[in-house]
Amino acid sequence: MIEHTAQEAGAGMAADIAEQAAGYERLLAEGLAPIAAVARQVAELSPRFVLFTARGTSDHAALFAAYLTEIRLGIPAGLASPSSITVYGARPDLRDALVVGVSQSGGSPDLTEVVRVARESGAHTLAVTNNAGSPLADAAQLHIDVLAGKERAVAATKTYTAELLALLLFVEGMRTGSGQLDAADRAELDRLPELARTLIEDPTPTQLAARYRFADRLVTTGRGYAYPTARETALKLMETSYLSALAFSGADLLHGPLAMTDPDVPVLAMVGDGPAGRSMSEVLGRLAERRADVLVVGNGAPAELPAHAVRIGTPAVDERFSPLLDIVPMQRLALALALARGEDPDAPRGLKKVTETL
């Protein structure tokens, strides 16, 4: 649900972004035990694969969870195509699978239908929402509340990062089998709220907005855990500044789309400190050859940045946790850029919070 009253343009989105550190604290304090209980139940069920279903911003959180599931649990995971069920009437055999619906509002009819059909076909079902009383939560056997509170702006920010953390806690809880986190992970996650605050207060994204004020097109890229951040960044820029923003994995960017990059098409590259971040070195090198306008975001340390590239550094954390921090400066860039272009990111033209698609 959105609180939207007459106020300064962007005030709602700014307030939502500012609440993310407190949201992490709340989820770690109040949500950890309920999520651990769900993780323990699902671990006992031993699903043979995990299928996530989501739309929009939540789709990027689901993609992050799919990476976690395969890398950390060794269980095949993927994202469902809701229209195969809601439009074509398909009834796939989902026995012994875990189907996870991820939605901030929990009010999307097509996701609710996917979870309902999956449950009828023998799947274990879980809803991850910001609304415990939603249709999606009612349709699933299990539910995780991301505890983000009311969101003021149409463009999702704090609900996205709350979904990321909730899904991370769930997957890591499944990995231990007890639902509890490893001590090292818990210690690092306890630092998360304060690290988020440093990024919320960093003026760099606002200062960089002028660099992209007159851009018509933009590319975002990343690999592994950083790829969902690239996709979410592109979506935020599209829905608040009406930019034509395209997101590619670093590998896909090298296969054709690289041809669109030049000094007039900015590239926002998510580069973390881990295997995926190191694999972005070739991408950055090819972008340098094309004299692309590059912004590198993250805690990775590329051996060489393209000429004229700029950088937004983020705190050094485990690669799994970087998406919970790297998106914050990108949200703030989207906010500042929209305002610089004379737009109101709280209420993007023609958009509403819940898109009803069947």
Tab-separated table of N, CA, C and O in Angstrom, residues 99-211:
chain	number	residue	atom	x	y	z
A	99	VAL	N	7.706	-24.085	-5.066
A	99	VAL	CA	7.344	-22.935	-5.885
A	99	VAL	C	7.214	-21.730	-4.961
A	99	VAL	O	6.440	-21.757	-3.996
A	100	VAL	N	7.984	-20.696	-5.253
A	100	VAL	CA	8.054	-19.514	-4.395
A	100	VAL	C	7.516	-18.303	-5.150
A	100	VAL	O	8.076	-17.908	-6.169
A	101	GLY	N	6.422	-17.728	-4.659
A	101	GLY	CA	5.886	-16.502	-5.227
A	101	GLY	C	6.440	-15.305	-4.479
A	101	GLY	O	6.336	-15.236	-3.250
A	102	VAL	N	7.055	-14.379	-5.209
A	102	VAL	CA	7.670	-13.197	-4.593
A	102	VAL	C	6.939	-11.959	-5.101
A	102	VAL	O	6.899	-11.699	-6.305
A	103	SER	N	6.340	-11.221	-4.191
A	103	SER	CA	5.565	-10.037	-4.579
A	103	SER	C	5.471	-9.102	-3.390
A	103	SER	O	5.109	-9.524	-2.290
A	104	GLN	N	5.752	-7.817	-3.608
A	104	GLN	CA	5.659	-6.870	-2.500
A	104	GLN	C	4.236	-6.789	-1.972
A	104	GLN	O	3.994	-6.923	-0.777
A	105	SER	N	3.289	-6.584	-2.864
A	105	SER	CA	1.894	-6.420	-2.443
A	105	SER	C	1.203	-7.749	-2.191
A	105	SER	O	0.268	-7.832	-1.400
A	106	GLY	N	1.647	-8.786	-2.889
A	106	GLY	CA	0.951	-10.069	-2.820
A	106	GLY	C	-0.396	-10.024	-3.515
A	106	GLY	O	-1.203	-10.936	-3.346
A	107	GLY	N	-0.629	-8.983	-4.313
A	107	GLY	CA	-1.935	-8.801	-4.920
A	107	GLY	C	-1.999	-9.100	-6.399
A	107	GLY	O	-3.035	-8.865	-7.030
A	108	SER	N	-0.933	-9.623	-6.984
A	108	SER	CA	-0.920	-9.911	-8.423
A	108	SER	C	-1.705	-11.189	-8.712
A	108	SER	O	-1.334	-12.271	-8.256
A	109	PRO	N	-2.786	-11.104	-9.501
A	109	PRO	CA	-3.602	-12.297	-9.756
A	109	PRO	C	-2.849	-13.414	-10.458
A	109	PRO	O	-3.097	-14.592	-10.168
A	110	ASP	N	-1.943	-13.072	-11.398
A	110	ASP	CA	-1.281	-14.153	-12.123
A	110	ASP	C	-0.317	-14.927	-11.233
A	110	ASP	O	-0.218	-16.156	-11.324
A	111	LEU	N	0.377	-14.242	-10.323
A	111	LEU	CA	1.270	-14.961	-9.411
A	111	LEU	C	0.470	-15.834	-8.453
A	111	LEU	O	0.864	-16.965	-8.153
A	112	THR	N	-0.653	-15.307	-8.000
A	112	THR	CA	-1.514	-16.091	-7.113
A	112	THR	C	-2.016	-17.342	-7.828
A	112	THR	O	-2.053	-18.434	-7.244
A	113	GLU	N	-2.370	-17.196	-9.113
A	113	GLU	CA	-2.841	-18.347	-9.881
A	113	GLU	C	-1.729	-19.370	-10.084
A	113	GLU	O	-1.966	-20.587	-9.980
A	114	VAL	N	-0.510	-18.912	-10.336
A	114	VAL	CA	0.607	-19.838	-10.497
A	114	VAL	C	0.811	-20.651	-9.220
A	114	VAL	O	0.986	-21.874	-9.261
A	115	VAL	N	0.790	-19.984	-8.088
A	115	VAL	CA	0.989	-20.683	-6.810
A	115	VAL	C	-0.163	-21.638	-6.542
A	115	VAL	O	0.028	-22.772	-6.068
A	116	ARG	N	-1.387	-21.226	-6.853
A	116	ARG	CA	-2.554	-22.102	-6.642
A	116	ARG	C	-2.449	-23.366	-7.487
A	116	ARG	O	-2.649	-24.488	-6.997
A	117	VAL	N	-2.115	-23.199	-8.774
A	117	VAL	CA	-1.993	-24.340	-9.676
A	117	VAL	C	-0.836	-25.235	-9.243
A	117	VAL	O	-0.944	-26.473	-9.266
A	118	ALA	N	0.269	-24.625	-8.847
A	118	ALA	CA	1.424	-25.404	-8.395
A	118	ALA	C	1.065	-26.257	-7.181
A	118	ALA	O	1.446	-27.432	-7.095
A	119	ARG	N	0.324	-25.678	-6.270
A	119	ARG	CA	-0.079	-26.412	-5.067
A	119	ARG	C	-0.977	-27.583	-5.430
A	119	ARG	O	-0.825	-28.691	-4.892
A	120	GLU	N	-1.879	-27.370	-6.388
A	120	GLU	CA	-2.770	-28.454	-6.822
A	120	GLU	C	-1.998	-29.566	-7.521
A	120	GLU	O	-2.418	-30.721	-7.495
A	121	SER	N	-0.854	-29.204	-8.151
A	121	SER	CA	-0.079	-30.205	-8.888
A	121	SER	C	0.925	-30.937	-8.001
A	121	SER	O	1.719	-31.729	-8.499
A	122	GLY	N	0.909	-30.626	-6.716
A	122	GLY	CA	1.765	-31.360	-5.786
A	122	GLY	C	3.002	-30.627	-5.326
A	122	GLY	O	3.846	-31.211	-4.626
A	123	ALA	N	3.135	-29.356	-5.677
A	123	ALA	CA	4.305	-28.589	-5.248
A	123	ALA	C	4.157	-28.114	-3.811
A	123	ALA	O	3.042	-27.940	-3.304
A	124	HIS	N	5.271	-27.915	-3.146
A	124	HIS	CA	5.299	-27.182	-1.885
A	124	HIS	C	5.323	-25.696	-2.267
A	124	HIS	O	6.016	-25.308	-3.216
A	125	THR	N	4.581	-24.879	-1.577
A	125	THR	CA	4.454	-23.480	-2.000
A	125	THR	C	4.773	-22.520	-0.863
A	125	THR	O	4.419	-22.738	0.285
A	126	LEU	N	5.440	-21.432	-1.247
A	126	LEU	CA	5.859	-20.397	-0.306
A	126	LEU	C	5.612	-19.028	-0.940
A	126	LEU	O	5.926	-18.821	-2.110
A	127	ALA	N	5.054	-18.117	-0.182
A	127	ALA	CA	4.894	-16.731	-0.620
A	127	ALA	C	5.824	-15.841	0.185
A	127	ALA	O	5.939	-15.999	1.410
A	128	VAL	N	6.468	-14.912	-0.493
A	128	VAL	CA	7.325	-13.920	0.149
A	128	VAL	C	6.744	-12.562	-0.211
A	128	VAL	O	6.815	-12.139	-1.369
A	129	THR	N	6.144	-11.892	0.756
A	129	THR	CA	5.435	-10.642	0.475
A	129	THR	C	5.652	-9.623	1.598
A	129	THR	O	6.181	-9.946	2.659
A	130	ASN	N	5.150	-8.427	1.331
A	130	ASN	CA	5.128	-7.371	2.344
A	130	ASN	C	3.719	-7.200	2.897
A	130	ASN	O	3.403	-6.186	3.492
A	131	ASN	N	2.875	-8.218	2.671
A	131	ASN	CA	1.477	-8.159	3.092
A	131	ASN	C	1.011	-9.556	3.478
A	131	ASN	O	0.639	-10.360	2.620
A	132	ALA	N	1.009	-9.843	4.763
A	132	ALA	CA	0.649	-11.182	5.245
A	132	ALA	C	-0.801	-11.538	4.957
A	132	ALA	O	-1.164	-12.719	4.948
A	133	GLY	N	-1.646	-10.543	4.709
A	133	GLY	CA	-3.051	-10.803	4.437
A	133	GLY	C	-3.396	-10.785	2.966
A	133	GLY	O	-4.580	-10.695	2.605
A	134	SER	N	-2.417	-10.897	2.103
A	134	SER	CA	-2.631	-10.791	0.666
A	134	SER	C	-3.134	-12.101	0.064
A	134	SER	O	-2.971	-13.175	0.650
A	135	PRO	N	-3.729	-12.038	-1.145
A	135	PRO	CA	-4.164	-13.265	-1.829
A	135	PRO	C	-3.025	-14.252	-2.070
A	135	PRO	O	-3.220	-15.460	-1.965
A	136	LEU	N	-1.838	-13.741	-2.405
A	136	LEU	CA	-0.712	-14.639	-2.649
A	136	LEU	C	-0.322	-15.374	-1.373
A	136	LEU	O	-0.063	-16.586	-1.388
A	137	ALA	N	-0.282	-14.653	-0.261
A	137	ALA	CA	0.047	-15.293	1.017
A	137	ALA	C	-0.995	-16.341	1.382
A	137	ALA	O	-0.661	-17.407	1.907
A	138	ASP	N	-2.253	-16.068	1.091
A	138	ASP	CA	-3.320	-17.019	1.390
A	138	ASP	C	-3.235	-18.263	0.507
A	138	ASP	O	-3.598	-19.363	0.937
A	139	ALA	N	-2.759	-18.084	-0.719
A	139	ALA	CA	-2.711	-19.203	-1.663
A	139	ALA	C	-1.597	-20.187	-1.344
A	139	ALA	O	-1.693	-21.370	-1.700
A	140	ALA	N	-0.536	-19.731	-0.700
A	140	ALA	CA	0.630	-20.580	-0.437
A	140	ALA	C	0.503	-21.284	0.905
A	140	ALA	O	-0.184	-20.820	1.819
A	141	GLN	N	1.194	-22.399	1.034
A	141	GLN	CA	1.201	-23.139	2.305
A	141	GLN	C	2.007	-22.408	3.369
A	141	GLN	O	1.683	-22.465	4.556
A	142	LEU	N	3.089	-21.752	2.947
A	142	LEU	CA	3.980	-21.067	3.872
A	142	LEU	C	4.135	-19.614	3.429
A	142	LEU	O	3.965	-19.294	2.250
A	143	HIS	N	4.479	-18.763	4.386
A	143	HIS	CA	4.607	-17.344	4.063
A	143	HIS	C	5.769	-16.732	4.826
A	143	HIS	O	6.017	-17.064	5.991
A	144	ILE	N	6.488	-15.829	4.154
A	144	ILE	CA	7.531	-15.010	4.783
A	144	ILE	C	7.142	-13.552	4.596
A	144	ILE	O	6.910	-13.108	3.468
A	145	ASP	N	7.076	-12.819	5.698
A	145	ASP	CA	6.764	-11.400	5.676
A	145	ASP	C	8.082	-10.630	5.681
A	145	ASP	O	8.911	-10.813	6.577
A	146	VAL	N	8.289	-9.745	4.690
A	146	VAL	CA	9.555	-9.020	4.604
A	146	VAL	C	9.583	-7.797	5.517
A	146	VAL	O	10.626	-7.139	5.635
A	147	LEU	N	8.456	-7.450	6.143
A	147	LEU	CA	8.394	-6.447	7.209
A	147	LEU	C	8.929	-5.076	6.787
A	147	LEU	O	9.532	-4.367	7.593
A	148	ALA	N	8.678	-4.682	5.535
A	148	ALA	CA	9.227	-3.414	5.057
A	148	ALA	C	8.372	-2.208	5.430
A	148	ALA	O	8.847	-1.076	5.342
A	149	GLY	N	7.142	-2.432	5.833
A	149	GLY	CA	6.264	-1.306	6.135
A	149	GLY	C	5.706	-0.682	4.865
A	149	GLY	O	6.007	-1.108	3.748
A	150	LYS	N	4.883	0.349	5.022
A	150	LYS	CA	4.233	0.986	3.877
A	150	LYS	C	5.255	1.704	3.007
A	150	LYS	O	6.133	2.400	3.499
A	151	GLU	N	5.086	1.552	1.715
A	151	GLU	CA	5.971	2.213	0.767
A	151	GLU	C	5.241	3.413	0.173
A	151	GLU	O	4.101	3.320	-0.259
A	152	ARG	N	5.917	4.560	0.155
A	152	ARG	CA	5.292	5.806	-0.275
A	152	ARG	C	5.302	5.978	-1.792
A	152	ARG	O	4.341	6.448	-2.380
A	153	ALA	N	6.417	5.651	-2.415
A	153	ALA	CA	6.590	5.880	-3.846
A	153	ALA	C	6.147	4.670	-4.656
A	153	ALA	O	6.151	3.535	-4.162
A	154	VAL	N	5.771	4.903	-5.907
A	154	VAL	CA	5.426	3.807	-6.797
A	154	VAL	C	6.659	2.953	-7.088
A	154	VAL	O	6.595	1.726	-7.095
A	155	ALA	N	7.791	3.599	-7.332
A	155	ALA	CA	9.033	2.867	-7.609
A	155	ALA	C	9.512	2.177	-6.333
A	155	ALA	O	9.812	2.834	-5.334
A	156	ALA	N	9.584	0.860	-6.367
A	156	ALA	CA	9.942	0.087	-5.170
A	156	ALA	C	11.417	0.237	-4.834
A	156	ALA	O	12.276	0.155	-5.704
A	157	THR	N	11.703	0.459	-3.570
A	157	THR	CA	13.089	0.545	-3.098
A	157	THR	C	13.256	-0.313	-1.840
A	157	THR	O	13.870	-1.362	-1.874
A	158	LYS	N	12.658	0.129	-0.738
A	158	LYS	CA	12.872	-0.593	0.520
A	158	LYS	C	12.237	-1.978	0.504
A	158	LYS	O	12.721	-2.888	1.196
A	159	THR	N	11.164	-2.168	-0.271
A	159	THR	CA	10.588	-3.508	-0.343
A	159	THR	C	11.513	-4.443	-1.123
A	159	THR	O	11.577	-5.644	-0.830
A	160	TYR	N	12.226	-3.906	-2.115
A	160	TYR	CA	13.162	-4.738	-2.880
A	160	TYR	C	14.288	-5.246	-1.995
A	160	TYR	O	14.585	-6.451	-1.968
A	161	THR	N	14.925	-4.354	-1.246
A	161	THR	CA	16.039	-4.787	-0.410
A	161	THR	C	15.557	-5.686	0.727
A	161	THR	O	16.278	-6.597	1.149
A	162	ALA	N	14.340	-5.458	1.208
A	162	ALA	CA	13.786	-6.346	2.235
A	162	ALA	C	13.554	-7.743	1.657
A	162	ALA	O	13.800	-8.754	2.332
A	163	GLU	N	13.103	-7.821	0.411
A	163	GLU	CA	12.943	-9.125	-0.239
A	163	GLU	C	14.292	-9.821	-0.381
A	163	GLU	O	14.408	-11.039	-0.128
A	164	LEU	N	15.308	-9.070	-0.795
A	164	LEU	CA	16.643	-9.662	-0.932
A	164	LEU	C	17.106	-10.282	0.377
A	164	LEU	O	17.588	-11.425	0.397
A	165	LEU	N	16.981	-9.524	1.465
A	165	LEU	CA	17.461	-10.025	2.746
A	165	LEU	C	16.622	-11.213	3.214
A	165	LEU	O	17.169	-12.208	3.704
A	166	ALA	N	15.304	-11.140	3.067
A	166	ALA	CA	14.441	-12.251	3.493
A	166	ALA	C	14.776	-13.521	2.721
A	166	ALA	O	14.858	-14.615	3.307
A	167	LEU	N	14.979	-13.405	1.417
A	167	LEU	CA	15.300	-14.577	0.605
A	167	LEU	C	16.687	-15.118	0.946
A	167	LEU	O	16.900	-16.337	0.979
A	168	LEU	N	17.626	-14.224	1.228
A	168	LEU	CA	18.958	-14.659	1.647
A	168	LEU	C	18.882	-15.429	2.961
A	168	LEU	O	19.477	-16.513	3.100
A	169	LEU	N	18.149	-14.906	3.931
A	169	LEU	CA	18.007	-15.584	5.223
A	169	LEU	C	17.347	-16.944	5.053
A	169	LEU	O	17.725	-17.925	5.709
A	170	PHE	N	16.365	-17.007	4.157
A	170	PHE	CA	15.664	-18.272	3.913
A	170	PHE	C	16.606	-19.310	3.306
A	170	PHE	O	16.689	-20.447	3.791
A	171	VAL	N	17.341	-18.939	2.262
A	171	VAL	CA	18.220	-19.897	1.590
A	171	VAL	C	19.348	-20.339	2.514
A	171	VAL	O	19.667	-21.542	2.599
A	172	GLU	N	19.946	-19.399	3.232
A	172	GLU	CA	21.027	-19.783	4.147
A	172	GLU	C	20.502	-20.624	5.296
A	172	GLU	O	21.196	-21.520	5.794
A	173	GLY	N	19.264	-20.360	5.727
A	173	GLY	CA	18.652	-21.203	6.754
A	173	GLY	C	18.409	-22.612	6.259
A	173	GLY	O	18.576	-23.589	7.001
A	174	MET	N	18.019	-22.740	4.988
A	174	MET	CA	17.866	-24.074	4.391
A	174	MET	C	19.207	-24.796	4.327
A	174	MET	O	19.301	-26.004	4.543
A	175	ARG	N	20.245	-24.054	4.023
A	175	ARG	CA	21.566	-24.676	3.870
A	175	ARG	C	22.042	-25.320	5.161
A	175	ARG	O	22.612	-26.420	5.155
A	176	THR	N	21.816	-24.644	6.283
A	176	THR	CA	22.239	-25.225	7.555
A	176	THR	C	21.307	-26.337	8.000
A	176	THR	O	21.689	-27.186	8.819
A	177	GLY	N	20.085	-26.339	7.472
A	177	GLY	CA	19.101	-27.353	7.843
A	177	GLY	C	18.344	-27.012	9.104
A	177	GLY	O	17.212	-27.439	9.294
A	178	SER	N	18.946	-26.228	9.979
A	178	SER	CA	18.306	-25.853	11.243
A	178	SER	C	17.520	-24.557	11.120
A	178	SER	O	16.792	-24.175	12.032
A	179	GLY	N	17.692	-23.880	9.984
A	179	GLY	CA	17.075	-22.574	9.817
A	179	GLY	C	17.922	-21.449	10.351
A	179	GLY	O	17.673	-20.276	10.065
A	180	GLN	N	18.949	-21.770	11.113
A	180	GLN	CA	19.824	-20.758	11.703
A	180	GLN	C	20.956	-20.400	10.747
A	180	GLN	O	21.325	-21.179	9.864
A	181	LEU	N	21.534	-19.236	10.931
A	181	LEU	CA	22.657	-18.798	10.113
A	181	LEU	C	23.973	-19.268	10.701
A	181	LEU	O	24.099	-19.466	11.917
A	182	ASP	N	24.968	-19.421	9.822
A	182	ASP	CA	26.323	-19.618	10.323
A	182	ASP	C	26.722	-18.393	11.133
A	182	ASP	O	26.301	-17.269	10.832
A	183	ALA	N	27.559	-18.598	12.149
A	183	ALA	CA	27.970	-17.489	13.008
A	183	ALA	C	28.655	-16.382	12.211
A	183	ALA	O	28.431	-15.187	12.450
A	184	ALA	N	29.486	-16.766	11.238
A	184	ALA	CA	30.203	-15.762	10.453
A	184	ALA	C	29.234	-14.938	9.612
A	184	ALA	O	29.382	-13.714	9.493
A	185	ASP	N	28.243	-15.609	9.036
A	185	ASP	CA	27.241	-14.889	8.245
A	185	ASP	C	26.435	-13.938	9.122
A	185	ASP	O	26.164	-12.792	8.741
A	186	ARG	N	26.044	-14.404	10.297
A	186	ARG	CA	25.255	-13.554	11.189
A	186	ARG	C	26.059	-12.327	11.601
A	186	ARG	O	25.535	-11.204	11.643
A	187	ALA	N	27.336	-12.506	11.869
A	187	ALA	CA	28.169	-11.374	12.275
A	187	ALA	C	28.271	-10.348	11.147
A	187	ALA	O	28.206	-9.141	11.387
A	188	GLU	N	28.402	-10.831	9.911
A	188	GLU	CA	28.519	-9.897	8.798
A	188	GLU	C	27.185	-9.210	8.518
A	188	GLU	O	27.142	-8.019	8.227
A	189	LEU	N	26.090	-9.953	8.629
A	189	LEU	CA	24.784	-9.348	8.390
A	189	LEU	C	24.420	-8.329	9.470
A	189	LEU	O	23.690	-7.371	9.202
A	190	ASP	N	24.923	-8.517	10.669
A	190	ASP	CA	24.670	-7.539	11.733
A	190	ASP	C	25.288	-6.180	11.402
A	190	ASP	O	24.868	-5.157	11.946
A	191	ARG	N	26.284	-6.167	10.513
A	191	ARG	CA	26.912	-4.915	10.080
A	191	ARG	C	26.101	-4.226	8.982
A	191	ARG	O	26.354	-3.054	8.666
A	192	LEU	N	25.169	-4.948	8.411
A	192	LEU	CA	24.475	-4.466	7.226
A	192	LEU	C	23.767	-3.126	7.425
A	192	LEU	O	23.894	-2.232	6.574
A	193	PRO	N	23.006	-2.930	8.510
A	193	PRO	CA	22.315	-1.637	8.654
A	193	PRO	C	23.267	-0.443	8.653
A	193	PRO	O	22.991	0.560	7.993
A	194	GLU	N	24.369	-0.543	9.371
A	194	GLU	CA	25.292	0.585	9.427
A	194	GLU	C	25.967	0.816	8.077
A	194	GLU	O	26.175	1.964	7.651
A	195	LEU	N	26.294	-0.261	7.376
A	195	LEU	CA	26.886	-0.115	6.046
A	195	LEU	C	25.894	0.543	5.087
A	195	LEU	O	26.277	1.381	4.258
A	196	ALA	N	24.633	0.175	5.199
A	196	ALA	CA	23.610	0.791	4.355
A	196	ALA	C	23.492	2.279	4.647
A	196	ALA	O	23.315	3.093	3.735
A	197	ARG	N	23.605	2.650	5.907
A	197	ARG	CA	23.514	4.074	6.268
A	197	ARG	C	24.632	4.881	5.619
A	197	ARG	O	24.421	6.017	5.186
A	198	THR	N	25.826	4.313	5.552
A	198	THR	CA	26.925	5.056	4.922
A	198	THR	C	26.625	5.319	3.449
A	198	THR	O	26.966	6.380	2.915
A	199	LEU	N	25.974	4.372	2.788
A	199	LEU	CA	25.645	4.545	1.375
A	199	LEU	C	24.484	5.507	1.188
A	199	LEU	O	24.443	6.265	0.213
A	200	ILE	N	23.544	5.497	2.105
A	200	ILE	CA	22.409	6.417	2.030
A	200	ILE	C	22.885	7.858	2.185
A	200	ILE	O	22.318	8.786	1.595
A	201	GLU	N	23.952	8.056	2.953
A	201	GLU	CA	24.468	9.405	3.203
A	201	GLU	C	25.538	9.839	2.204
A	201	GLU	O	25.904	11.019	2.152
A	202	ASP	N	26.033	8.923	1.389
A	202	ASP	CA	27.102	9.251	0.434
A	202	ASP	C	26.548	10.176	-0.660
A	202	ASP	O	25.580	9.837	-1.349
A	203	PRO	N	27.154	11.357	-0.874
A	203	PRO	CA	26.630	12.301	-1.869
A	203	PRO	C	26.970	11.947	-3.314
A	203	PRO	O	26.449	12.570	-4.240
A	204	THR	N	27.824	10.953	-3.540
A	204	THR	CA	28.316	10.669	-4.886
A	204	THR	C	27.214	10.424	-5.915
A	204	THR	O	27.251	11.001	-7.011
A	205	PRO	N	26.207	9.573	-5.638
A	205	PRO	CA	25.177	9.348	-6.662
A	205	PRO	C	24.445	10.620	-7.073
A	205	PRO	O	24.176	10.833	-8.264
A	206	THR	N	24.156	11.483	-6.117
A	206	THR	CA	23.478	12.735	-6.432
A	206	THR	C	24.364	13.627	-7.291
A	206	THR	O	23.897	14.266	-8.246
A	207	GLN	N	25.649	13.636	-6.982
A	207	GLN	CA	26.583	14.455	-7.757
A	207	GLN	C	26.726	13.947	-9.190
A	207	GLN	O	26.962	14.734	-10.118
A	208	LEU	N	26.564	12.640	-9.383
A	208	LEU	CA	26.740	12.060	-10.709
A	208	LEU	C	25.505	12.219	-11.598
A	208	LEU	O	25.585	11.973	-12.806
A	209	ALA	N	24.383	12.612	-11.021
A	209	ALA	CA	23.148	12.691	-11.803
A	209	ALA	C	23.304	13.612	-13.014
A	209	ALA	O	22.783	13.321	-14.100
A	210	ALA	N	24.032	14.718	-12.851
A	210	ALA	CA	24.215	15.664	-13.959
A	210	ALA	C	24.909	15.008	-15.149
A	210	ALA	O	24.692	15.399	-16.302
A	211	ARG	N	25.741	14.013	-14.867
A	211	ARG	CA	26.483	13.322	-15.934
A	211	ARG	C	25.535	12.633	-16.919
A	211	ARG	O	25.859	12.480	-18.101
